[in-house]
Short mmCIF file of C-alpha atoms in Angstrom, two decimals:
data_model
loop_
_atom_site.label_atom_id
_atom_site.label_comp_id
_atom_site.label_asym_id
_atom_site.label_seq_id
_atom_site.Cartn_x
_atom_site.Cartn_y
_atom_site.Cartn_z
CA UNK A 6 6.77 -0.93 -8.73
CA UNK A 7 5.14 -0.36 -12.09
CA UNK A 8 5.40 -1.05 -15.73
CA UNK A 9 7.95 -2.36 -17.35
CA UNK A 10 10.34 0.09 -19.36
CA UNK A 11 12.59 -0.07 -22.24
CA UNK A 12 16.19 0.92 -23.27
CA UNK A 13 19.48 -0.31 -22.29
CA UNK A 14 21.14 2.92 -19.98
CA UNK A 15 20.72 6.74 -19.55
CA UNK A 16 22.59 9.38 -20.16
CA UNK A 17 22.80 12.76 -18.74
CA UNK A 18 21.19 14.07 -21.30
CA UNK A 19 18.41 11.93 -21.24
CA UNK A 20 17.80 13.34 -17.40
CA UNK A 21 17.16 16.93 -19.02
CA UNK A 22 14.85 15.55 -21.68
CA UNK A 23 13.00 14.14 -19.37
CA UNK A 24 12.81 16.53 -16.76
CA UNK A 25 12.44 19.01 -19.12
CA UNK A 26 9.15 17.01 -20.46
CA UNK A 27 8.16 16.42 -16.47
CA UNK A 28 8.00 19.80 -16.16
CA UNK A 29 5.43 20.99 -19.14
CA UNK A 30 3.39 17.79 -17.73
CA UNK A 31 3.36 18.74 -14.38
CA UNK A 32 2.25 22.63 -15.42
CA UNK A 33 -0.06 21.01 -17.88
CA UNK A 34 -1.90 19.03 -15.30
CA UNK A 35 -2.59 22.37 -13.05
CA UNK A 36 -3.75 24.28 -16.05
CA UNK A 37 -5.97 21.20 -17.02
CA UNK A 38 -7.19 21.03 -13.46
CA UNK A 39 -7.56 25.04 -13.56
CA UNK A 40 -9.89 24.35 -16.80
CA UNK A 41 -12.06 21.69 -14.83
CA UNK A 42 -10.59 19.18 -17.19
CA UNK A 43 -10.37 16.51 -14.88
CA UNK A 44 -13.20 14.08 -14.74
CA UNK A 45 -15.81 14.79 -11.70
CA UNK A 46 -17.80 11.63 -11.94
CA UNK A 47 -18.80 9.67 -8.70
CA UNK A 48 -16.22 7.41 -6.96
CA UNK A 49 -15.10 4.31 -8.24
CA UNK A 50 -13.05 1.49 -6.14
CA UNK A 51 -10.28 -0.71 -7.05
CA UNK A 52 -7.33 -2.48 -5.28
CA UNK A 53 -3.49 -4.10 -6.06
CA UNK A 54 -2.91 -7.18 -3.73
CA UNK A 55 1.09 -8.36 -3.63
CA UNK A 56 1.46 -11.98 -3.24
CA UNK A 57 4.21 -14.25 -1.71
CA UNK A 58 4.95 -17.24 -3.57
CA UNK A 59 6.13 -20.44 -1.54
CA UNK A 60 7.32 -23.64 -1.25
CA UNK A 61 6.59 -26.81 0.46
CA UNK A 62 9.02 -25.68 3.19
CA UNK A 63 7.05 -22.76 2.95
CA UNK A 64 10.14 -20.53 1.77
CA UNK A 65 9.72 -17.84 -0.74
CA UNK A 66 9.98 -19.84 -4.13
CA UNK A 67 11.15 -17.32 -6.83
CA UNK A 68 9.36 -18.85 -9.81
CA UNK A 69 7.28 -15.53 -10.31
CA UNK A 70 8.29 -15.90 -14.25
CA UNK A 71 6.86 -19.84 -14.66
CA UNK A 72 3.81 -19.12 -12.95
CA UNK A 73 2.76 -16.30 -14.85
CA UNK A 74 3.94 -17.84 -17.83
CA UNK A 75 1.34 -20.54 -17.39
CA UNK A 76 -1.53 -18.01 -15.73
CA UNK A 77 -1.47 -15.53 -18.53
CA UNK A 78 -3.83 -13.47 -16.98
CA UNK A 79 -3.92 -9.45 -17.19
CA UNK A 80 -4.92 -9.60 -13.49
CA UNK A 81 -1.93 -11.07 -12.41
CA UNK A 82 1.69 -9.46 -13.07
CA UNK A 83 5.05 -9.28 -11.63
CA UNK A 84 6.55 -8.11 -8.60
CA UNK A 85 10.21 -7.03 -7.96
CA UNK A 86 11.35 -10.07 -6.57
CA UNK A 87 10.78 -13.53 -8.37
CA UNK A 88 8.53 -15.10 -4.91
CA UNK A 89 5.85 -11.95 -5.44
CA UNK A 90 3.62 -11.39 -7.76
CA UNK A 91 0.49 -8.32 -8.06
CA UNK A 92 -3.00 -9.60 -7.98
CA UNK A 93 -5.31 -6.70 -9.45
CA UNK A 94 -9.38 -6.12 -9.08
CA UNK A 95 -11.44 -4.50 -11.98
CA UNK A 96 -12.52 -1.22 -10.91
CA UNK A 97 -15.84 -0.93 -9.50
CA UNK A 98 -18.26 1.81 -9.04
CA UNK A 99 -18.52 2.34 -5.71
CA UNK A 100 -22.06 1.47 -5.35
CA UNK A 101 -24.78 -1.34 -4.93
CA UNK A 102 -22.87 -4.72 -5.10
CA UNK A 103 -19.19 -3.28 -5.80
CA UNK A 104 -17.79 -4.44 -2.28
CA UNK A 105 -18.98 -8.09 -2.94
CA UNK A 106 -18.41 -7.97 -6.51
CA UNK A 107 -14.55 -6.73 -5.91
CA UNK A 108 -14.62 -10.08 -2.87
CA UNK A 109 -15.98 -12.60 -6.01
CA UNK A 110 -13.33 -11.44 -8.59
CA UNK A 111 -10.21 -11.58 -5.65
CA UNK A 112 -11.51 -14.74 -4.16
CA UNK A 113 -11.57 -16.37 -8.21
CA UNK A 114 -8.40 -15.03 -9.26
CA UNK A 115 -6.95 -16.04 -5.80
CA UNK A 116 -7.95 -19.54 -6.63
CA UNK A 117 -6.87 -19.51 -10.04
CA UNK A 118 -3.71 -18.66 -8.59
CA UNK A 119 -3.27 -21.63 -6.08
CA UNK A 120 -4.37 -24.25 -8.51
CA UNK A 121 -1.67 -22.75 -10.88
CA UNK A 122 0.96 -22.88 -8.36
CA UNK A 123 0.33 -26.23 -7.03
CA UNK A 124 1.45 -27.40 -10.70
CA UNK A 125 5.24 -26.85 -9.87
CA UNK A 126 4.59 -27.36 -5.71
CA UNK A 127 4.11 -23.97 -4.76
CA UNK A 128 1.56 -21.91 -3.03
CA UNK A 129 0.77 -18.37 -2.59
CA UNK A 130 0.16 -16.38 0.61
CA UNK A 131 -1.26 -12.88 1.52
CA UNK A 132 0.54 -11.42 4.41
CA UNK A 133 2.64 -8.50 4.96
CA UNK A 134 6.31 -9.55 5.86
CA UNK A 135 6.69 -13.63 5.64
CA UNK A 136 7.87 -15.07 9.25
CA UNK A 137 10.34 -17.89 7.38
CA UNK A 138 11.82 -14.81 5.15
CA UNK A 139 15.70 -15.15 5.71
CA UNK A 140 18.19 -11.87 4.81
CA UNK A 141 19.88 -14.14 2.31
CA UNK A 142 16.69 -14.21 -0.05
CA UNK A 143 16.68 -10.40 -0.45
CA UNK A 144 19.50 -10.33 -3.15
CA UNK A 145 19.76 -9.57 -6.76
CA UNK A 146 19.53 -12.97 -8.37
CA UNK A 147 16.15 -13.17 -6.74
CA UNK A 148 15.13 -9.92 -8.45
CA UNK A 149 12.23 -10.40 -11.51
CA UNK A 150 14.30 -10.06 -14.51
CA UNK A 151 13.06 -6.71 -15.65
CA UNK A 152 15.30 -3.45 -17.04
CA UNK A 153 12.98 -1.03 -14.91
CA UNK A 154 13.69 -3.10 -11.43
CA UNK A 155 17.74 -3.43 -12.52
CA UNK A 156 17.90 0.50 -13.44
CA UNK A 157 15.73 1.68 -10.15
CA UNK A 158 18.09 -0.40 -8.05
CA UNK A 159 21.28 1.09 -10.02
CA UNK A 160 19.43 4.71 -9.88
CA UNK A 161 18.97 4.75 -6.44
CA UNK A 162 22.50 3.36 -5.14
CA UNK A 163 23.72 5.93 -7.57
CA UNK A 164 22.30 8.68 -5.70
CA UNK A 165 23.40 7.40 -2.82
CA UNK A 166 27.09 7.49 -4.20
CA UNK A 167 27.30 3.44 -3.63
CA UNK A 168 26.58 3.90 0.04
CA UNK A 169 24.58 0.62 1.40
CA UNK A 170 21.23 0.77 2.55
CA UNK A 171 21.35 0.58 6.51
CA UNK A 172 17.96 -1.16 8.34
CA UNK A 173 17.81 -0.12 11.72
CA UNK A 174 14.19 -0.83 13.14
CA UNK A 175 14.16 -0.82 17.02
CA UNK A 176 10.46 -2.13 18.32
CA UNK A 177 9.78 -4.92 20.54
CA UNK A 178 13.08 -6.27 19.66
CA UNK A 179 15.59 -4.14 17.42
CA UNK A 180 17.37 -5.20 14.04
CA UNK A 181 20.40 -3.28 12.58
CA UNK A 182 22.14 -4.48 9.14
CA UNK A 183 23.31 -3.32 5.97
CA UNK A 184 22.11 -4.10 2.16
CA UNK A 185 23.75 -3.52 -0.48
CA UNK A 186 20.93 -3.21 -3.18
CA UNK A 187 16.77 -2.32 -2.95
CA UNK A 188 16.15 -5.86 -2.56
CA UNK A 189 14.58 -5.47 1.39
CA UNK A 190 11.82 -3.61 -0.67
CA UNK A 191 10.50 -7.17 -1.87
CA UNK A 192 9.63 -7.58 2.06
CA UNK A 193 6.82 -5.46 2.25
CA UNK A 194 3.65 -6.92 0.51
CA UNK A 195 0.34 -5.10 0.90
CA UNK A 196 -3.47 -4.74 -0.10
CA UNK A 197 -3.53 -0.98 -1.92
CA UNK A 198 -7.02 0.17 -1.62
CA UNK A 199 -7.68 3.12 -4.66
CA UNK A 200 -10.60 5.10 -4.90
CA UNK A 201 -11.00 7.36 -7.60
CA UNK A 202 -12.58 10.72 -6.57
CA UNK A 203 -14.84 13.53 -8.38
CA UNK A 204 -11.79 16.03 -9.11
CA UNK A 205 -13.46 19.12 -7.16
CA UNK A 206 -13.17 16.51 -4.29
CA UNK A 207 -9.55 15.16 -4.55
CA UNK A 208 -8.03 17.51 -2.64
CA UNK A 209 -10.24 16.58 0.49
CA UNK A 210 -10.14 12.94 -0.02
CA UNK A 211 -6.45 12.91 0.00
CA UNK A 212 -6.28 14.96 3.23
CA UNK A 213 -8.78 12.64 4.73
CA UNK A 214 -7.16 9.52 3.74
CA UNK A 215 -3.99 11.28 5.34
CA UNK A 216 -6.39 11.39 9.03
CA UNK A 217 -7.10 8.09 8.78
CA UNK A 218 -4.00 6.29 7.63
CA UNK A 219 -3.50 5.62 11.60
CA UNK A 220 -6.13 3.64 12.88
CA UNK A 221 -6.22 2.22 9.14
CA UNK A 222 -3.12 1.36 10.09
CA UNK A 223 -3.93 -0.24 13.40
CA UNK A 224 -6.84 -2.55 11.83
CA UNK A 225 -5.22 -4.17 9.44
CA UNK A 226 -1.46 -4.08 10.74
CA UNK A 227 -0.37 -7.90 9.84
CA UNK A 228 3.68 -7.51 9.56
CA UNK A 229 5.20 -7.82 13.38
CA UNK A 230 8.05 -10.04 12.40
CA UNK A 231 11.09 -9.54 10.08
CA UNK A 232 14.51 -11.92 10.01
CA UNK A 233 12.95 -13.82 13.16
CA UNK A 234 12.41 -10.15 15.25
CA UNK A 235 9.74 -8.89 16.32
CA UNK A 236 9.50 -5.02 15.82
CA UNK A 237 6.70 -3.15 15.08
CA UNK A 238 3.11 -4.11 14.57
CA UNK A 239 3.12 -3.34 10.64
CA UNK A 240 6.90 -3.47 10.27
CA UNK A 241 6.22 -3.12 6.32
CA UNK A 242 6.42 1.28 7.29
CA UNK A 243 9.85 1.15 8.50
CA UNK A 244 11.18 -1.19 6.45
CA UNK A 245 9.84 0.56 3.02
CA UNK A 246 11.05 3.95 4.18
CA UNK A 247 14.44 2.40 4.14
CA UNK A 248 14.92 -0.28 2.14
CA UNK A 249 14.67 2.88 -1.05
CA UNK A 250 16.48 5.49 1.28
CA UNK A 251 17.98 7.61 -1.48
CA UNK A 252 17.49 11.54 0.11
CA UNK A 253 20.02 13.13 0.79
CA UNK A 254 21.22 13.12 4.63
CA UNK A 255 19.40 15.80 6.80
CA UNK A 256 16.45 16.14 4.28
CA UNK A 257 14.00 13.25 5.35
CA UNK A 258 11.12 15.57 3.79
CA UNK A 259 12.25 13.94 0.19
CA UNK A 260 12.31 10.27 1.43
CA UNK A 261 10.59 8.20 -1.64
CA UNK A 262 8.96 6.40 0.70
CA UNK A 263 6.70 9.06 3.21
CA UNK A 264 3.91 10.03 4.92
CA UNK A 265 3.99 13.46 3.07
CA UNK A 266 5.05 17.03 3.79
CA UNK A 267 2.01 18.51 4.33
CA UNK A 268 -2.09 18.66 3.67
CA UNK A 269 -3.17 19.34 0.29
CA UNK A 270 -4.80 23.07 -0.11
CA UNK A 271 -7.41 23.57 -3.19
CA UNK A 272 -5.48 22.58 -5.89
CA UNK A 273 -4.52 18.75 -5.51
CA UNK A 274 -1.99 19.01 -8.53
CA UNK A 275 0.18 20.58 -6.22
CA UNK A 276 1.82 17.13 -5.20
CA UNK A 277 3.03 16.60 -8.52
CA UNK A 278 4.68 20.12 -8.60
CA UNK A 279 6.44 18.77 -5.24
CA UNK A 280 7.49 15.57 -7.33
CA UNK A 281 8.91 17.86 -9.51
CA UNK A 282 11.01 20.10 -7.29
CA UNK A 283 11.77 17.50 -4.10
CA UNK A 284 12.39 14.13 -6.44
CA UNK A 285 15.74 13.17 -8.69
CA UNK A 286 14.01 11.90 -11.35
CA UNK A 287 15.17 7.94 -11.66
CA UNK A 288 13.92 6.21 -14.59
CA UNK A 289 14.19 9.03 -16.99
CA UNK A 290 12.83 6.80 -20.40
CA UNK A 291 11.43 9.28 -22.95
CA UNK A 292 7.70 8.13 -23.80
CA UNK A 293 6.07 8.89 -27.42
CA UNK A 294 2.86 10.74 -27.02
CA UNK A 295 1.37 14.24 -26.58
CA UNK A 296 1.58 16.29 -23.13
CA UNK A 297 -2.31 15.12 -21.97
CA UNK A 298 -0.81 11.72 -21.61
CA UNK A 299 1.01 12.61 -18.77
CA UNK A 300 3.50 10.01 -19.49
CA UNK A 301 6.47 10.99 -17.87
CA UNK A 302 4.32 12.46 -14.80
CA UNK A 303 3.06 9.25 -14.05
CA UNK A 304 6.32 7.48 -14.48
CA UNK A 305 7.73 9.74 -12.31
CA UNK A 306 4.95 9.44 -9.42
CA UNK A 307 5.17 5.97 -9.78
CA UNK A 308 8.69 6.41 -8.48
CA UNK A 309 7.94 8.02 -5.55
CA UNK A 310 5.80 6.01 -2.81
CA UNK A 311 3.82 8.05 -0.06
CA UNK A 312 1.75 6.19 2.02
CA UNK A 313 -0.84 8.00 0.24
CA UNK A 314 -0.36 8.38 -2.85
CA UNK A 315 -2.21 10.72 -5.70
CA UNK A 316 -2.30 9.00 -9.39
CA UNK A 317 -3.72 10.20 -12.43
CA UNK A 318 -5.84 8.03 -14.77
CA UNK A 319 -7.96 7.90 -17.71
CA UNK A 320 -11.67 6.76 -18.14
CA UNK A 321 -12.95 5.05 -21.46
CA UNK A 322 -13.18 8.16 -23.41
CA UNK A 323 -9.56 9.35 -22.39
CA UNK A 324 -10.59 12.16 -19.86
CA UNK A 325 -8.27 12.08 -17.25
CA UNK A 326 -9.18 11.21 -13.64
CA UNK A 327 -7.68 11.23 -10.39
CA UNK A 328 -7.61 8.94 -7.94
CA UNK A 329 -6.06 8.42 -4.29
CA UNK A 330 -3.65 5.54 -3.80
CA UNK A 331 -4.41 4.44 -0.26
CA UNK A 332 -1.35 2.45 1.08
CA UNK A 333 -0.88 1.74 4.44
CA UNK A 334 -2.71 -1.87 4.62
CA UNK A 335 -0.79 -4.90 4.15
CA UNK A 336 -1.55 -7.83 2.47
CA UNK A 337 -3.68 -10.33 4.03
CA UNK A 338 -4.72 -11.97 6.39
CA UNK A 339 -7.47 -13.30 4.38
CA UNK A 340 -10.10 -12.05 1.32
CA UNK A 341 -13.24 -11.15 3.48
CA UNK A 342 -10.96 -8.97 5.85
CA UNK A 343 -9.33 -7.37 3.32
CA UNK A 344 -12.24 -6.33 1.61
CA UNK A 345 -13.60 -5.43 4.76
CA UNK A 346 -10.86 -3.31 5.15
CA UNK A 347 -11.61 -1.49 1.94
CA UNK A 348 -15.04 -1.02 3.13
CA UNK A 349 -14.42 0.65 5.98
CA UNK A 350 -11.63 3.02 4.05
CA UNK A 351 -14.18 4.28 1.88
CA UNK A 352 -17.35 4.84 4.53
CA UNK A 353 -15.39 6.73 6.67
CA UNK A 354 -13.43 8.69 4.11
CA UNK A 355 -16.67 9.40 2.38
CA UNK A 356 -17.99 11.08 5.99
CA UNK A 357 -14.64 12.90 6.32
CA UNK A 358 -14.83 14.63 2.89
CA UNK A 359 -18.08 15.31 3.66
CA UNK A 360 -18.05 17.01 6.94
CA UNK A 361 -18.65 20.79 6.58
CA UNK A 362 -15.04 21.57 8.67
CA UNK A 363 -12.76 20.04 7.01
CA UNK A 364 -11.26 17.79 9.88
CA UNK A 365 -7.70 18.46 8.74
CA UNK A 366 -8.21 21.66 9.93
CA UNK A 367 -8.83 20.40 13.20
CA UNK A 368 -5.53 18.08 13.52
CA UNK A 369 -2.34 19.31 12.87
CA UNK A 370 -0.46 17.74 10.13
CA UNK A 371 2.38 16.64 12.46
CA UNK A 372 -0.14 15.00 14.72
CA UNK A 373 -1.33 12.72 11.69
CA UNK A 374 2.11 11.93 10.67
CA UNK A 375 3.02 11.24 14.72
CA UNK A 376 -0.13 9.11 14.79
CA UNK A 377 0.59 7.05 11.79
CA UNK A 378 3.78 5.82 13.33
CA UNK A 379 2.33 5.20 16.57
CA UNK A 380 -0.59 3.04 14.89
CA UNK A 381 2.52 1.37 12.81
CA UNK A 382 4.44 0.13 15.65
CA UNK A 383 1.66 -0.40 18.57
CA UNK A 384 -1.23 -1.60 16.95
CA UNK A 385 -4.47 -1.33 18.22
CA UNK A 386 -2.71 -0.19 21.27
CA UNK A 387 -1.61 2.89 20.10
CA UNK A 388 -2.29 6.35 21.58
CA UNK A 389 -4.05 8.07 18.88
CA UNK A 390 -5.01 12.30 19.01
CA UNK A 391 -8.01 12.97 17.02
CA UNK A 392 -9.45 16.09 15.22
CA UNK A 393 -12.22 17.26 17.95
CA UNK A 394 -9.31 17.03 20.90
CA UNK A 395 -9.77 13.32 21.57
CA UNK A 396 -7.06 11.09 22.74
CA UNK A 397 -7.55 7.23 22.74
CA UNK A 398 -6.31 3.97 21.82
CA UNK A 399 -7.00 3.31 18.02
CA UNK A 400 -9.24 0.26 19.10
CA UNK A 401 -11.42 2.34 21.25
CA UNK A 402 -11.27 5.33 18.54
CA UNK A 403 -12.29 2.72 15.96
CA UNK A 404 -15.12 0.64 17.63
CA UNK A 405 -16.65 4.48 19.17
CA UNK A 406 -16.18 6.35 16.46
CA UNK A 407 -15.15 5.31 13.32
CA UNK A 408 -16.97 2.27 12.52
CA UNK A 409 -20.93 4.47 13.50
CA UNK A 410 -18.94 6.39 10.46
CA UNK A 411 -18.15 3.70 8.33
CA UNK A 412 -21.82 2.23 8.41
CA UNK A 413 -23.19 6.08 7.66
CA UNK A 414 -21.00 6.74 4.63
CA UNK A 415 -21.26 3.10 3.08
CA UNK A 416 -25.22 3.79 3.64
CA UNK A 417 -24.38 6.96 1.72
CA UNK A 418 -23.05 5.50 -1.09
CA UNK A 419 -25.93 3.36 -1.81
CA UNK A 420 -23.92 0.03 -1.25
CA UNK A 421 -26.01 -3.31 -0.61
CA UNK A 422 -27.62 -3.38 2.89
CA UNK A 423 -26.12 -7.01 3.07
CA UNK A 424 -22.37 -5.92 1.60
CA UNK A 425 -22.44 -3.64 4.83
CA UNK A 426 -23.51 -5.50 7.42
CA UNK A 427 -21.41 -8.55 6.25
CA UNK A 428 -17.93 -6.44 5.75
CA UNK A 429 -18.53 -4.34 8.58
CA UNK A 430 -19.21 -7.05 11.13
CA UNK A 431 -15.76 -8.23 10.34
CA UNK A 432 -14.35 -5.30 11.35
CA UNK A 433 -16.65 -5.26 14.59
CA UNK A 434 -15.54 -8.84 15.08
CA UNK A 435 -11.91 -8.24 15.13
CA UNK A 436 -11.99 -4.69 17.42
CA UNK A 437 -14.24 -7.12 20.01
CA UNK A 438 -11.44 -9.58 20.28
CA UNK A 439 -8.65 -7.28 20.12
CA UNK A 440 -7.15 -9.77 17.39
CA UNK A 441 -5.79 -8.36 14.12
CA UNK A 442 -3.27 -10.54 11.87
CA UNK A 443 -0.09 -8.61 13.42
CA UNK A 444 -1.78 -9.79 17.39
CA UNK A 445 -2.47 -13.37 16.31
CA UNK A 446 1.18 -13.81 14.62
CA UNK A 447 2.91 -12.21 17.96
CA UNK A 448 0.12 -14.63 20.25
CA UNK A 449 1.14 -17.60 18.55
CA UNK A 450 4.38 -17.37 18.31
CA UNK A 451 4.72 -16.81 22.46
CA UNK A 452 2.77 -19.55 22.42
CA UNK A 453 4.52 -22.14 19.80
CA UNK A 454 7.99 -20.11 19.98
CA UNK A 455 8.10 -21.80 15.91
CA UNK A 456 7.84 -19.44 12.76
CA UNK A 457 7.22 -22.69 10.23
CA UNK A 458 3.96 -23.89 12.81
CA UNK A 459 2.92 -20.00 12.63
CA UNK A 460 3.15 -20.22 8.83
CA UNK A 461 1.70 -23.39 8.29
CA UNK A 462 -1.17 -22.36 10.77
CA UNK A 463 -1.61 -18.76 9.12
CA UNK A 464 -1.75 -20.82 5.57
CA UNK A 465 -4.46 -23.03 6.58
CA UNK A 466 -6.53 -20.22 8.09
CA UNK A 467 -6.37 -18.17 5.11
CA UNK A 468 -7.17 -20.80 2.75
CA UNK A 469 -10.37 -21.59 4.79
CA UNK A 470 -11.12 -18.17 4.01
CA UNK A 471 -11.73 -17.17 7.42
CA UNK A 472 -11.70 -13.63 9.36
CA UNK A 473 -9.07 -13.33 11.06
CA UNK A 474 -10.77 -12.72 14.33
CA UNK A 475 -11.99 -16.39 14.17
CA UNK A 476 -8.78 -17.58 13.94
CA UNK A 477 -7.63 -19.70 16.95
CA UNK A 478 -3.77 -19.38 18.26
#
């Protein structure tokens, strides 16, 4: 959820400061965009991994603050709730070696991690939603002692005028119940894929990253189960879109937590004018520093969590960039598939930027958003509608269609022969046996009917570094 933040409590008049300063940022931003101010280099790739922390019982262990006490690493920070923590990659420009490179800096940091847990007898896992979670272990005194998690959780029941938070996921089974604080959000772990974009391409790459969020989706779904349910394929999309519920009833368009209201048209700093008219601002902490920083811009964004998401940054010499933010992918179930994941994210976005008609012009924007949710809670099963007027299930529109793409646009980019073949035949491995994370937790649970053997198994796998389609039930 971000940086940390400082102060003690906010007043009303620090809401109009800061919305006041919000507002010159967000009309700086589309004049600096206007001025082709924004950077317009070639792509560069990067990712944010969230991290469960567990222990020999292999429950969530909230110890978040010892163990990065002792790993003191940059690449490794907190999490909202003391059993996750954020494993970050070095960005990479997204060509020759960056795919393996990005695999060889996870897979070390990943095993810096473990040895550094195993001091106190933890362990870390990657996966989206843990199978031994318990409701009881989403409440505050499991939160990461932090004043920008305390105030987002007091800003958010605040606009809700104290109401709880109701869950109410219906899927394979159903779950109903009630928090009281933004807690459930510590649930949903995932592998954030960002790919910074020329600026006279952002636009595009955000629409197209919109297309493919569904059979994204589908490949790498890895959450089915929640409180011992079984509910959707990637469970993580329901349960984010309400565990931070704070819109006002009959206006889901301003969720924090959405697929988006629309495609983007030419100028992509028209999402943060929507931040600025849809969003109550929640942290509103006044930040030194001129307008160019975009300080309060980004804090704001950073507050507000579509599935695709559109952040600004800065390069070496302080020129700002922008980047796309790509979700939807949870974390896990092991390093080589999510990189492989990544890889196929950027070959096929690359083609769909690329293609002379735009192919958001070709599928309504409903129809994306109707897909995404499909992909969420079927899987690979899922009835997707794609732009050219085909209809199929997001494995068959994935091994037909978008993995041929994927190889062209990686070729594109100039990536190592061997990076592609390697990351892609993952991908061609796992739509061959129909088996992503989310299928081989739901086929080994029907067959063990026990969520410790599924974790224990699912550990074991992951630490052999293994695709998931090798992984036997």
């Amino acid at each position: 959820m971000g940086k940390e933040i400082g102060g003690d409590g906010f007043t009303g008049d620090d809401f109009v400061r800061f919305r006041h300063r919000l507002a010159l940022e967000t009309q700086h931003a589309h004049d600096a965009y206007s001025r082709d101010e924004f950077a317009d280099d070639g792509l560069v790739a990067g990712f944010e991994l969230e991290a469960w922390l567990i222990d020999e019982k292999l429950l969530p262990a909230p110890r978040n603050v010892s163990f990065l006490a002792r790993m003191a690493s940059p690449l490794v920070v907190p999490e909202l709730s003391q059993f996750n923590v954020e494993l970050n990659g070095t960005p990479q420009s997204l060509c020759g070696t960056a795919l393996s490179q990005l695999e060889s800096e996870l897979t070390a940091t990943w095993r810096q991690c473990l040895c550094i847990a195993a001091a106190d007898g933890s362990s870390l896992i990657a996966i989206g939603t843990l199978p031994t979670l318990c409701e009881a272990d989403l409440s505050l005194a499991s939160m990461t002692p932090s004043r920008r998690y305390a105030m987002l959780n007091e800003q958010i029941l605040a606009l809700r005028g104290g109401r709880p938070l109701t869950l109410d996921i219906a899927g394979i089974d159903s779950l109903r119940t009630t928090h009281t604080d933004v807690m459930l959000e510590a649930a949903t772990t995932s592998f954030q894929v960002h790919l910074q974009t020329p600026a006279s391409e952002a636009a595009r790459t955000y629409n197209a990253s919109l297309l493919l969020a569904a059979p994204l989706v589908a490949l790498a779904a890895n959450s089915p189960f929640l409180f011992e349910r079984a509910l959707w394929h990637e469970t993580r999309v329901p349960l984010f879109e309400q565990a931070v519920d704070c819109c006002d009833p009959g206006h889901p368009q301003h969720l924090r937590v959405t697929f988006g209201s629309g495609y983007l048209a030419a100028d992509p700093t028209a999402l943060f004018a929507e931040n600025l008219s849809n969003y109550a601002v929640l942290l509103p902490f006044e930040v030194p520093g001129p307008l160019q920083s975009y300080a309060h811009l980004r804090l704001h964004n950073g507050t507000i969590w579509r599935w695709n998401r559109l952040l600004i940054g800065f390069d070496e010499s302080g020129r700002p960039h922008l980047r796309v933010e790509q979700r939807v992918m949870p974390a896990g179930p092991s390093i080589i598939d999510m990189i492989a994941n990544a890889a196929f994210y950027y070959g096929v976005v690359r083609m769909l930027t690329r293609q002379t008609v735009a192919p958001e012009l070709q599928l309504p924007f409903a129809v994306a958003s109707d897909n995404f949710y499909r992909a969420a809670r079927y899987g690979l099963a899922a009835q997707l509608h794609w732009p050219g007027g085909h209809r199929r299930t997001a494995a068959e529109l994935l091994e037909r269609e978008l993995l041929p793409l994927a190889r062209e646009g990686l070729s594109q980019l100039d990536l190592a022969t061997d990076d592609i073949a390697r990351y892609l035949e993952v991908i061609a491995g796992r739509l061959r046996r129909r088996q992503n994370g989310a299928a081989w937790q739901l086929a080994h649970y029907a067959k063990h009917h026990d969520f410790f053997r599924l974790t224990a198994d699912y550990l074991d796998h992951q630490r052999r570094l293994m695709p998931v389609h090798e992984w036997p039930i």
